Short mmCIF file of C-alpha atoms in Angstrom, two decimals:
data_model
loop_
_atom_site.label_atom_id
_atom_site.label_comp_id
_atom_site.label_asym_id
_atom_site.label_seq_id
_atom_site.Cartn_x
_atom_site.Cartn_y
_atom_site.Cartn_z
CA MET A 30 -40.22 -4.05 -152.15
CA GLU A 31 -41.67 -6.79 -150.14
CA MET A 32 -40.21 -5.37 -146.65
CA GLU A 33 -42.96 -2.70 -147.20
CA GLY A 34 -45.29 -5.23 -145.97
CA SER A 35 -49.01 -6.14 -147.24
CA HIS A 36 -50.25 -2.79 -149.04
CA PHE A 37 -53.27 -1.79 -147.77
CA ALA A 38 -56.55 -2.18 -149.71
CA GLY A 39 -57.59 0.96 -150.94
CA ASN A 40 -61.15 0.32 -150.86
CA VAL A 41 -61.77 -1.13 -147.09
CA HIS A 42 -62.82 1.11 -144.54
CA HIS A 43 -60.46 2.47 -141.78
CA LEU A 44 -60.82 4.21 -138.46
CA PHE A 45 -58.28 5.36 -136.53
CA ILE A 46 -58.46 6.08 -133.01
CA VAL A 47 -56.42 8.17 -130.45
CA LEU A 48 -56.73 7.12 -126.94
CA GLY A 49 -55.32 10.01 -124.96
CA ALA A 50 -56.28 12.29 -127.72
CA SER A 51 -56.49 15.39 -125.00
CA GLY A 52 -52.66 14.96 -124.04
CA ASP A 53 -49.39 16.50 -125.15
CA LEU A 54 -48.07 13.81 -127.44
CA ALA A 55 -51.31 13.57 -129.11
CA LYS A 56 -51.50 17.20 -129.96
CA LYS A 57 -47.83 17.57 -130.50
CA LYS A 58 -47.17 14.20 -132.60
CA THR A 59 -50.06 12.18 -133.03
CA TYR A 60 -52.48 14.42 -134.78
CA PRO A 61 -50.05 16.33 -136.86
CA THR A 62 -48.62 13.19 -138.43
CA LEU A 63 -51.93 11.73 -139.32
CA TRP A 64 -52.87 15.38 -140.95
CA TRP A 65 -49.60 15.26 -142.82
CA LEU A 66 -50.35 11.70 -144.20
CA PHE A 67 -53.97 13.00 -144.89
CA ARG A 68 -52.57 15.97 -146.69
CA ASP A 69 -50.09 13.76 -148.94
CA GLY A 70 -52.97 11.46 -149.88
CA LEU A 71 -51.06 8.71 -148.41
CA LEU A 72 -53.83 7.02 -146.31
CA PRO A 73 -56.71 4.94 -147.09
CA ASP A 74 -59.39 7.11 -149.07
CA ASP A 75 -62.27 6.28 -146.41
CA THR A 76 -60.47 6.60 -143.29
CA LEU A 77 -62.35 8.06 -140.71
CA PHE A 78 -60.56 9.38 -137.04
CA PHE A 79 -61.53 9.16 -133.78
CA GLY A 80 -60.10 11.10 -130.06
CA TYR A 81 -60.93 9.39 -126.73
CA ALA A 82 -59.65 10.87 -123.46
CA ARG A 83 -61.25 11.73 -120.41
CA SER A 84 -61.53 15.35 -121.16
CA PRO A 85 -64.75 16.83 -122.03
CA LEU A 86 -63.59 18.46 -125.56
CA THR A 87 -65.15 19.09 -128.81
CA VAL A 88 -63.54 18.50 -132.01
CA PRO A 89 -63.14 22.12 -132.69
CA GLU A 90 -61.46 22.42 -129.30
CA LEU A 91 -59.31 19.59 -130.20
CA LYS A 92 -58.34 20.98 -133.63
CA HIS A 93 -57.64 24.66 -131.73
CA ARG A 94 -55.30 22.58 -129.27
CA CYS A 95 -53.57 21.18 -131.83
CA HIS A 96 -53.10 23.59 -134.68
CA SER A 97 -49.92 25.01 -133.66
CA TYR A 98 -48.20 21.68 -133.97
CA MET A 99 -49.74 21.17 -137.47
CA LYS A 100 -47.61 23.32 -140.01
CA VAL A 101 -50.30 24.19 -142.13
CA ARG A 102 -48.53 25.49 -145.17
CA ASP A 103 -50.23 28.07 -147.56
CA GLY A 104 -53.05 26.92 -149.70
CA GLU A 105 -53.47 24.37 -147.85
CA GLU A 106 -56.50 25.81 -145.78
CA ASN A 107 -59.30 23.79 -147.61
CA ARG A 108 -57.34 20.49 -147.21
CA TYR A 109 -56.84 21.09 -143.35
CA GLU A 110 -60.69 21.84 -142.77
CA GLU A 111 -61.39 18.42 -144.91
CA PHE A 112 -59.49 16.27 -142.39
CA TRP A 113 -61.13 17.88 -139.34
CA LYS A 114 -64.42 17.05 -140.96
CA LEU A 115 -63.27 13.33 -140.89
CA ASN A 116 -63.01 13.55 -137.20
CA TYR A 117 -64.98 12.76 -134.20
CA TYR A 118 -64.33 13.00 -130.45
CA ILE A 119 -65.90 10.67 -127.50
CA GLN A 120 -65.23 11.02 -123.89
CA GLY A 121 -64.87 8.40 -121.49
CA SER A 122 -63.22 6.58 -118.55
CA TYR A 123 -60.10 4.38 -118.88
CA SER A 124 -61.14 1.77 -116.79
CA VAL A 125 -64.97 1.22 -117.44
CA ARG A 126 -66.06 -1.31 -119.61
CA LYS A 127 -69.73 0.54 -120.30
CA ASP A 128 -67.71 3.91 -121.47
CA PHE A 129 -65.66 1.44 -123.94
CA GLU A 130 -68.69 -0.11 -124.95
CA LEU A 131 -70.55 3.26 -125.96
CA MET A 132 -66.96 3.61 -127.97
CA ASN A 133 -67.54 0.61 -130.03
CA GLN A 134 -70.99 1.53 -130.76
CA GLU A 135 -70.21 4.62 -132.18
CA LEU A 136 -67.53 3.66 -134.21
CA ASN A 137 -70.41 0.56 -134.97
CA SER A 138 -72.37 3.83 -136.32
CA HIS A 139 -69.62 4.84 -138.52
CA GLU A 140 -68.58 1.95 -140.46
CA PRO A 141 -70.19 0.22 -143.52
CA SER A 142 -72.16 -2.88 -143.08
CA ALA A 143 -69.03 -4.54 -144.82
CA GLY A 144 -67.24 -3.51 -141.82
CA ALA A 145 -63.90 -1.63 -141.22
CA ASN A 146 -60.44 -2.05 -140.02
CA ARG A 147 -59.25 -0.87 -136.88
CA VAL A 148 -55.82 1.16 -135.67
CA PHE A 149 -55.72 2.20 -131.88
CA TYR A 150 -53.11 4.47 -130.77
CA LEU A 151 -52.38 4.07 -127.14
CA ALA A 152 -50.99 7.83 -126.56
CA LEU A 153 -51.32 7.05 -122.69
CA PRO A 154 -49.66 7.37 -119.37
CA PRO A 155 -48.48 3.72 -118.13
CA SER A 156 -50.42 3.67 -115.34
CA VAL A 157 -53.81 2.93 -117.59
CA PHE A 158 -52.44 0.78 -120.22
CA GLU A 159 -53.70 -2.42 -118.62
CA SER A 160 -57.25 -1.71 -117.69
CA VAL A 161 -57.10 0.16 -121.41
CA THR A 162 -55.75 -2.75 -123.60
CA THR A 163 -58.11 -5.16 -121.49
CA ASN A 164 -61.61 -2.97 -122.28
CA LEU A 165 -60.28 -2.69 -125.89
CA ARG A 166 -60.40 -6.38 -126.36
CA ASN A 167 -63.23 -7.35 -124.77
CA THR A 168 -65.31 -4.58 -126.76
CA CYS A 169 -63.80 -2.80 -129.41
CA MET A 170 -62.31 -5.22 -131.99
CA SER A 171 -63.32 -5.31 -135.17
CA ILE A 172 -65.79 -8.00 -136.19
CA LYS A 173 -64.87 -8.32 -139.84
CA GLY A 174 -61.77 -6.55 -140.88
CA TRP A 175 -58.49 -6.39 -138.73
CA THR A 176 -57.45 -4.60 -135.50
CA ARG A 177 -53.67 -3.10 -134.63
CA ILE A 178 -52.61 -1.91 -131.54
CA ILE A 179 -49.66 0.83 -131.28
CA VAL A 180 -48.30 1.11 -128.19
CA GLU A 181 -45.75 3.91 -127.10
CA LYS A 182 -42.79 3.89 -124.82
CA PRO A 183 -41.70 3.00 -122.18
CA PHE A 184 -42.62 -0.61 -122.70
CA GLY A 185 -41.90 -1.19 -118.74
CA ARG A 186 -39.64 0.26 -116.30
CA ASP A 187 -37.20 -2.81 -116.42
CA ALA A 188 -36.98 -6.06 -117.20
CA SER A 189 -39.78 -7.74 -114.68
CA SER A 190 -42.43 -4.61 -115.48
CA SER A 191 -41.77 -4.98 -119.06
CA LYS A 192 -42.17 -8.93 -118.96
CA GLN A 193 -45.49 -8.09 -116.79
CA LEU A 194 -46.70 -5.83 -119.74
CA SER A 195 -45.53 -7.90 -122.66
CA ASP A 196 -47.11 -10.55 -121.20
CA HIS A 197 -50.37 -8.88 -120.70
CA LEU A 198 -50.28 -7.58 -124.47
CA ALA A 199 -49.54 -11.54 -125.36
CA SER A 200 -52.80 -12.60 -123.70
CA LEU A 201 -55.23 -10.40 -125.33
CA PHE A 202 -53.35 -9.94 -129.12
CA LYS A 203 -51.51 -11.46 -131.52
CA GLU A 204 -47.84 -10.44 -132.00
CA ASP A 205 -48.79 -9.60 -135.41
CA GLN A 206 -51.56 -7.17 -133.94
CA ILE A 207 -49.23 -5.14 -131.65
CA PHE A 208 -46.92 -2.80 -133.04
CA ARG A 209 -44.27 -1.19 -130.35
CA ILE A 210 -43.74 2.21 -131.88
CA ASP A 211 -39.78 3.56 -131.46
CA HIS A 212 -39.61 6.72 -133.66
CA TYR A 213 -36.08 6.03 -134.06
CA LEU A 214 -36.72 3.20 -136.25
CA GLY A 215 -38.58 5.48 -138.48
CA LYS A 216 -35.72 8.37 -138.98
CA GLU A 217 -34.23 8.58 -142.44
CA MET A 218 -30.97 7.14 -141.64
CA VAL A 219 -31.28 4.83 -139.48
CA GLN A 220 -33.57 3.39 -142.10
CA ASN A 221 -30.50 3.85 -144.51
CA LEU A 222 -28.61 1.71 -142.37
CA MET A 223 -29.90 -1.77 -143.91
CA ILE A 224 -28.99 -0.33 -147.55
CA LEU A 225 -25.37 1.08 -146.59
CA ARG A 226 -24.68 -2.00 -145.08
CA PHE A 227 -26.05 -4.75 -147.39
CA GLY A 228 -26.19 -2.65 -150.59
CA ASN A 229 -22.58 -1.98 -150.69
CA ARG A 230 -19.92 -4.32 -151.66
CA ILE A 231 -17.63 -1.51 -150.19
CA PHE A 232 -18.47 -1.40 -146.96
CA SER A 233 -18.61 -5.17 -145.89
CA PRO A 234 -15.14 -6.36 -145.92
CA THR A 235 -14.29 -4.33 -143.48
CA TRP A 236 -17.00 -4.50 -140.96
CA ASN A 237 -15.47 -6.26 -138.48
CA ARG A 238 -13.04 -6.46 -135.42
CA GLN A 239 -10.36 -6.57 -137.64
CA TYR A 240 -10.51 -3.13 -139.05
CA ILE A 241 -13.01 -1.24 -137.08
CA ALA A 242 -11.50 0.29 -133.65
CA SER A 243 -14.75 1.24 -131.84
CA VAL A 244 -18.44 2.45 -132.84
CA GLN A 245 -20.05 5.32 -131.02
CA ILE A 246 -23.77 6.27 -131.35
CA THR A 247 -24.45 9.31 -129.73
CA PHE A 248 -27.68 11.38 -129.25
CA LYS A 249 -27.27 14.78 -127.35
CA GLU A 250 -29.92 17.68 -126.74
CA PRO A 251 -29.18 21.37 -126.00
CA PHE A 252 -32.08 21.94 -123.88
CA GLY A 253 -32.79 20.76 -120.52
CA THR A 254 -35.81 18.81 -119.03
CA GLU A 255 -38.38 21.91 -120.14
CA GLY A 256 -40.98 21.80 -117.06
CA ARG A 257 -41.37 17.88 -117.58
CA GLY A 258 -38.51 17.19 -114.79
CA GLY A 259 -41.16 15.46 -112.83
CA TYR A 260 -41.93 13.15 -115.51
CA PHE A 261 -38.67 12.72 -116.57
CA ASP A 262 -37.60 11.56 -113.02
CA GLN A 263 -39.58 9.08 -113.13
CA PHE A 264 -37.16 6.91 -116.01
CA GLY A 265 -34.00 9.07 -116.49
CA ILE A 266 -32.00 8.95 -119.60
CA ILE A 267 -30.97 5.27 -119.91
CA ARG A 268 -34.74 4.16 -120.09
CA ASP A 269 -35.97 7.12 -122.18
CA VAL A 270 -33.17 7.24 -124.84
CA MET A 271 -30.41 4.68 -124.37
CA GLN A 272 -32.05 1.54 -123.53
CA ASN A 273 -34.39 1.70 -126.71
CA HIS A 274 -33.10 4.36 -129.40
CA LEU A 275 -29.27 4.15 -129.26
CA LEU A 276 -29.72 -0.13 -128.49
CA GLN A 277 -32.00 -0.60 -131.64
CA ILE A 278 -29.53 1.26 -133.40
CA LEU A 279 -26.66 -0.93 -131.80
CA SER A 280 -28.33 -3.77 -132.93
CA LEU A 281 -28.56 -2.51 -136.94
CA VAL A 282 -24.84 -1.72 -137.17
CA ALA A 283 -24.19 -4.96 -135.42
CA MET A 284 -26.56 -7.16 -136.94
CA GLU A 285 -25.61 -10.18 -139.41
CA LYS A 286 -27.44 -10.34 -142.90
CA PRO A 287 -30.86 -11.10 -142.92
CA ALA A 288 -31.96 -14.28 -144.67
CA SER A 289 -34.50 -11.62 -146.44
CA VAL A 290 -35.91 -8.02 -146.31
CA HIS A 291 -38.80 -9.79 -144.73
CA PRO A 292 -39.67 -8.17 -140.78
CA ASP A 293 -38.95 -11.18 -138.66
CA ASP A 294 -36.23 -11.79 -140.92
CA ILE A 295 -34.10 -8.44 -139.69
CA ARG A 296 -35.65 -8.52 -136.44
CA ASN A 297 -34.14 -12.13 -135.73
CA GLU A 298 -30.65 -10.98 -136.32
CA LYS A 299 -31.18 -7.90 -134.54
CA VAL A 300 -32.48 -10.71 -131.66
CA LYS A 301 -29.23 -12.36 -132.35
CA VAL A 302 -26.69 -9.50 -131.83
CA LEU A 303 -28.53 -8.68 -128.32
CA LYS A 304 -28.23 -12.22 -126.95
CA CYS A 305 -24.44 -11.72 -127.24
CA ILE A 306 -23.97 -8.51 -125.14
CA LYS A 307 -23.44 -9.18 -121.53
CA PRO A 308 -25.59 -6.64 -118.78
CA VAL A 309 -23.49 -3.69 -118.90
CA THR A 310 -21.88 -3.00 -115.63
CA LEU A 311 -21.05 0.24 -113.32
CA GLU A 312 -17.37 0.66 -114.05
CA ASN A 313 -18.07 0.40 -118.11
CA VAL A 314 -20.38 3.63 -117.29
CA VAL A 315 -20.25 7.13 -116.76
CA LEU A 316 -23.66 8.80 -115.23
CA GLY A 317 -23.80 12.88 -115.47
CA GLN A 318 -26.59 15.25 -114.04
CA TYR A 319 -26.80 18.68 -115.43
CA ILE A 320 -26.32 21.93 -113.18
CA GLY A 321 -26.93 25.62 -114.05
CA ASN A 322 -24.45 27.56 -116.14
CA PRO A 323 -23.85 31.31 -114.21
CA SER A 324 -22.74 32.95 -117.34
CA GLY A 325 -25.95 30.91 -119.53
CA GLU A 326 -29.59 32.70 -120.40
CA GLY A 327 -32.92 31.70 -119.28
CA GLU A 328 -33.31 27.68 -118.90
CA ALA A 329 -29.49 27.14 -118.84
CA THR A 330 -29.07 28.83 -115.79
CA GLU A 331 -31.07 26.15 -114.03
CA GLY A 332 -29.57 22.66 -113.01
CA TYR A 333 -31.99 19.84 -113.29
CA LEU A 334 -32.53 20.07 -109.43
CA ASP A 335 -33.95 23.50 -109.58
CA ASP A 336 -37.00 22.49 -111.69
CA PRO A 337 -39.53 22.33 -109.24
CA THR A 338 -41.23 19.17 -110.04
CA VAL A 339 -37.79 17.20 -109.36
CA PRO A 340 -37.50 15.81 -105.73
CA LYS A 341 -34.34 17.87 -104.46
CA ASP A 342 -32.08 14.59 -103.83
CA SER A 343 -32.60 12.70 -107.22
CA ASN A 344 -29.99 11.19 -108.52
CA THR A 345 -31.60 10.89 -111.59
CA PRO A 346 -29.07 10.56 -114.46
CA THR A 347 -29.33 13.32 -117.05
CA TYR A 348 -26.63 11.87 -119.19
CA CYS A 349 -25.19 8.55 -119.60
CA THR A 350 -22.12 6.97 -121.66
CA ALA A 351 -21.83 3.12 -121.51
CA VAL A 352 -19.50 0.95 -122.95
CA LEU A 353 -21.10 -2.35 -124.15
CA TYR A 354 -19.14 -5.35 -126.05
CA ILE A 355 -20.69 -7.79 -128.51
CA ASN A 356 -19.32 -11.63 -127.94
CA ASN A 357 -19.37 -12.99 -130.98
CA GLU A 358 -16.98 -13.61 -133.87
CA ARG A 359 -17.47 -10.37 -135.77
CA TRP A 360 -17.35 -8.00 -132.96
CA ASP A 361 -15.49 -9.54 -130.07
CA GLU A 362 -13.49 -6.40 -128.23
CA VAL A 363 -15.10 -4.30 -130.16
CA PRO A 364 -16.53 -1.04 -127.93
CA PHE A 365 -19.93 0.07 -128.35
CA ILE A 366 -19.96 3.28 -126.82
CA LEU A 367 -23.15 4.65 -126.40
CA ARG A 368 -23.62 8.49 -125.23
CA CYS A 369 -26.62 10.43 -124.52
CA GLY A 370 -27.39 13.46 -122.46
CA LYS A 371 -29.84 16.42 -122.18
CA ALA A 372 -28.54 19.95 -121.52
CA LEU A 373 -25.48 19.68 -123.68
CA ASN A 374 -23.51 21.69 -126.02
CA GLU A 375 -25.27 21.23 -129.11
CA ARG A 376 -28.41 18.66 -130.82
CA LYS A 377 -26.92 15.95 -132.75
CA ALA A 378 -27.63 12.06 -132.97
CA GLU A 379 -25.15 10.19 -135.13
CA ILE A 380 -23.48 7.23 -135.76
CA ARG A 381 -19.44 7.17 -135.65
CA ILE A 382 -17.77 3.99 -137.21
CA GLN A 383 -13.86 4.82 -135.93
CA TYR A 384 -11.01 2.63 -138.23
CA ASN A 385 -8.15 1.19 -136.55
CA ASP A 386 -4.72 2.85 -137.39
CA VAL A 387 -3.05 2.08 -140.43
CA PRO A 388 -0.52 -0.52 -139.72
CA GLY A 389 3.37 0.57 -140.55
CA ASP A 390 3.00 3.98 -140.98
CA ILE A 391 5.22 5.71 -143.30
CA PHE A 392 3.84 9.26 -142.32
CA GLU A 393 5.30 9.86 -139.18
CA GLY A 394 2.10 9.49 -136.98
CA LYS A 395 0.38 12.46 -138.54
CA ILE A 396 -2.22 10.18 -139.75
CA LYS A 397 -5.53 10.04 -138.40
CA ARG A 398 -8.06 7.42 -138.37
CA ASN A 399 -10.85 6.77 -140.93
CA GLU A 400 -14.33 7.27 -139.78
CA LEU A 401 -17.35 6.75 -141.28
CA VAL A 402 -20.30 8.84 -140.15
CA ILE A 403 -23.82 8.44 -140.32
CA ARG A 404 -25.57 11.46 -139.08
CA VAL A 405 -29.32 10.90 -138.18
CA GLN A 406 -30.12 15.01 -137.23
CA PRO A 407 -30.23 17.24 -137.86
CA GLY A 408 -29.29 17.64 -141.63
CA GLU A 409 -29.25 14.05 -142.63
CA ALA A 410 -25.71 12.87 -144.07
CA VAL A 411 -23.21 9.98 -144.34
CA TYR A 412 -19.74 10.99 -145.03
CA ILE A 413 -16.49 9.26 -144.71
CA LYS A 414 -13.82 11.12 -142.83
CA MET A 415 -10.15 10.09 -144.52
CA MET A 416 -6.79 11.53 -144.84
CA THR A 417 -5.60 13.29 -148.65
CA LYS A 418 -2.55 15.68 -149.36
CA THR A 419 -2.87 19.13 -148.42
CA PRO A 420 -3.41 21.43 -152.37
CA GLY A 421 -0.34 23.01 -153.08
CA MET A 422 3.53 22.79 -153.25
CA THR A 423 3.53 20.80 -149.99
CA PHE A 424 3.56 17.68 -149.08
CA ASP A 425 1.42 18.45 -146.09
CA MET A 426 -1.67 16.04 -145.16
CA GLU A 427 -5.38 16.87 -143.86
CA GLU A 428 -8.25 15.26 -143.23
CA THR A 429 -11.53 16.15 -145.52
CA GLU A 430 -14.11 13.62 -146.48
CA LEU A 431 -16.47 11.76 -148.98
CA ASP A 432 -19.84 13.47 -148.20
CA LEU A 433 -23.57 12.91 -149.13
CA THR A 434 -25.31 15.78 -147.00
CA TYR A 435 -28.81 14.81 -148.14
CA GLY A 436 -29.96 18.47 -148.14
CA SER A 437 -27.67 19.26 -151.02
CA ARG A 438 -27.43 16.34 -152.81
CA TYR A 439 -31.62 16.22 -152.77
CA LYS A 440 -32.39 19.45 -152.57
CA ASN A 441 -36.17 19.18 -152.86
CA VAL A 442 -36.72 16.35 -151.41
CA LYS A 443 -39.15 16.50 -148.74
CA LEU A 444 -38.08 13.68 -146.10
CA PRO A 445 -40.96 12.08 -144.14
CA ASP A 446 -41.37 12.63 -140.54
CA ALA A 447 -40.19 9.71 -138.56
CA TYR A 448 -43.97 8.96 -137.26
CA GLU A 449 -45.92 9.22 -140.57
CA ARG A 450 -43.45 6.37 -142.08
CA LEU A 451 -44.16 4.47 -138.65
CA ILE A 452 -48.04 5.33 -138.87
CA LEU A 453 -48.15 4.11 -142.44
CA ASP A 454 -46.52 0.84 -141.67
CA VAL A 455 -49.34 0.05 -139.52
CA PHE A 456 -51.62 0.51 -141.99
CA CYS A 457 -49.69 -1.43 -144.32
CA GLY A 458 -49.15 -4.26 -141.36
CA SER A 459 -45.34 -4.16 -141.68
CA GLN A 460 -43.95 -4.93 -138.59
CA MET A 461 -39.93 -4.06 -139.40
CA HIS A 462 -39.83 -0.96 -137.51
CA PHE A 463 -41.17 -2.22 -134.83
CA VAL A 464 -39.94 -3.65 -131.88
CA ARG A 465 -40.85 -7.55 -131.48
CA SER A 466 -41.37 -8.79 -127.49
CA ASP A 467 -38.46 -10.78 -127.80
CA GLU A 468 -36.20 -7.98 -129.19
CA LEU A 469 -37.56 -6.00 -125.77
CA SER A 470 -36.91 -8.35 -123.11
CA GLU A 471 -33.11 -8.73 -124.24
CA ALA A 472 -32.95 -4.94 -124.37
CA TRP A 473 -34.15 -4.69 -120.43
CA ARG A 474 -31.60 -7.95 -119.62
CA ILE A 475 -29.00 -5.66 -120.60
CA PHE A 476 -29.67 -2.50 -118.52
CA THR A 477 -31.98 -3.92 -115.41
CA PRO A 478 -29.10 -4.80 -113.27
CA LEU A 479 -27.68 -1.51 -113.96
CA LEU A 480 -30.73 0.62 -113.17
CA HIS A 481 -31.52 -1.48 -110.42
CA GLN A 482 -27.38 -0.71 -108.81
CA ILE A 483 -27.91 2.82 -109.57
CA GLU A 484 -31.71 2.96 -107.49
CA VAL A 485 -30.32 0.55 -104.53
CA GLU A 486 -26.83 2.16 -103.95
CA GLN A 487 -28.31 5.64 -104.81
CA ILE A 488 -25.00 6.26 -107.23
CA LEU A 489 -24.96 10.04 -107.22
CA PRO A 490 -24.46 11.38 -111.04
CA LEU A 491 -21.37 13.41 -111.81
CA PRO A 492 -21.91 17.41 -112.36
CA TYR A 493 -21.96 19.02 -115.65
CA VAL A 494 -22.57 22.63 -116.63
CA TYR A 495 -25.58 23.15 -118.97
CA GLY A 496 -24.27 23.54 -122.32
CA SER A 497 -21.17 21.82 -121.64
CA ARG A 498 -19.98 18.10 -124.03
CA GLY A 499 -20.95 16.62 -120.56
CA PRO A 500 -18.55 15.51 -117.37
CA PRO A 501 -15.05 15.09 -118.65
CA GLU A 502 -15.22 11.58 -117.48
CA GLY A 503 -17.43 10.67 -120.61
CA ASP A 504 -14.97 11.64 -122.85
CA GLU A 505 -12.05 9.53 -121.08
CA ILE A 506 -14.45 6.51 -120.68
CA SER A 507 -14.23 6.72 -124.87
CA LYS A 508 -10.75 7.55 -124.83
CA ARG A 509 -10.24 4.36 -122.88
CA SER A 510 -12.41 2.26 -125.17
CA ASN A 511 -10.03 2.81 -128.08
CA PHE A 512 -11.95 6.05 -129.76
CA LYS A 513 -9.66 8.74 -130.62
CA TYR A 514 -10.99 12.67 -130.60
CA TYR A 515 -8.44 14.72 -132.37
CA GLY A 516 -10.59 17.97 -132.49
CA SER A 517 -8.58 18.79 -135.77
CA TYR A 518 -11.18 18.05 -138.24
CA LYS A 519 -13.05 21.03 -139.87
CA TRP A 520 -16.54 20.41 -141.52
CA ILE A 521 -16.78 22.69 -144.62
CA GLY A 522 -20.51 22.67 -145.50
CA PRO A 523 -21.72 22.36 -149.05
CA GLN A 524 -21.63 25.26 -150.87
CA HIS A 525 -25.08 26.49 -152.48
#
């Protein structure tokens, strides 16, 4: 399909350069993803991999660091060795131009005379971002092929720092060279939203304020900061999850049908939706910070402030529920409830579209609302909660579901990791699942006033126990925002 971008030319050489190759992100995500793509034969044939970082490392040392994350299966050992034979490592600083010139010489020495396309993956902290991109622009651009830059979040801390970063990148590269990666846009069910919405007649007539009571988008993790509290404390849950992942999902749920599946047509509609959202205010927000659970085990006994890397007086939220409203004809007055948190009772990411109550109820209030649920993780699924008669002699009713659970419907299908899909998109030149600069600036406009207010007024988050549903006030604000939680629904998984 056109949406997949212009497919890569298989006979052209490609160089993939990981800046920050010695860091956490590179070993846990970037190198494993490159290996999986290589293993499955999805990369162009003549692709070489280069790591660049300040640490003095050899390729065997890099291989050893990454190995536990690579998920090498039995019978793949030879292919795995082939992958590492295509790897090189260059040591250099992030600020000295001379080091980048030396890297460029090394890259040139591995390119044929016809040149090669270059992908630079910035697995780097924001502090070195500007110097690295400036040096790349001045010394390392491909002469005869294209050059593309993959940028990892955080894309700034607020509207002004994000604008500074966007302006800096725009001064160096064209927008079609910049790939701002939000791995949530690579997830199977997030990508499925487009086809569910615009490829089925059954949903579109009811996808509006007349039928939908509320939309809840949830992201829950059952673990705390796991020793990375100092890093997390600089950002907090709103910057880490809500302002990017959840807002991206919201824009896909709420946008109008694009003119085509061309990446820019899709992103134009996402930007239009974000422009209709007013900045979120404190009265529509519940903030939380987890405390230890005395009856828990291991990490669960420790609260956020018990992490030695976190300042003892930190008011950084580890949980947030925010209610947003989209001021347009389709969604006027429909609450969009975004919920995310760490150290909660389960791992879950889902979109829950709750329909209005049935008008003219003849069943004496026994009817529960219909819901369309799109489960992003774990166990991808789409199901519709609906009322049905209880089997048997009685005329009782109960909730059941029309269920598409991927694990049973697509038993032997391997779903790719989100990063695999996105890195392949970069090779293909498809920006459909990447964040455009105007989209980013609208997202920051919505959340920056709240973030500044939390910091300036030193607003304290509510405590909640590790392993709970979060502060009870989070459930209360959802209830006030026309979301009904019954607690009576029983999920019966598919029988294998």
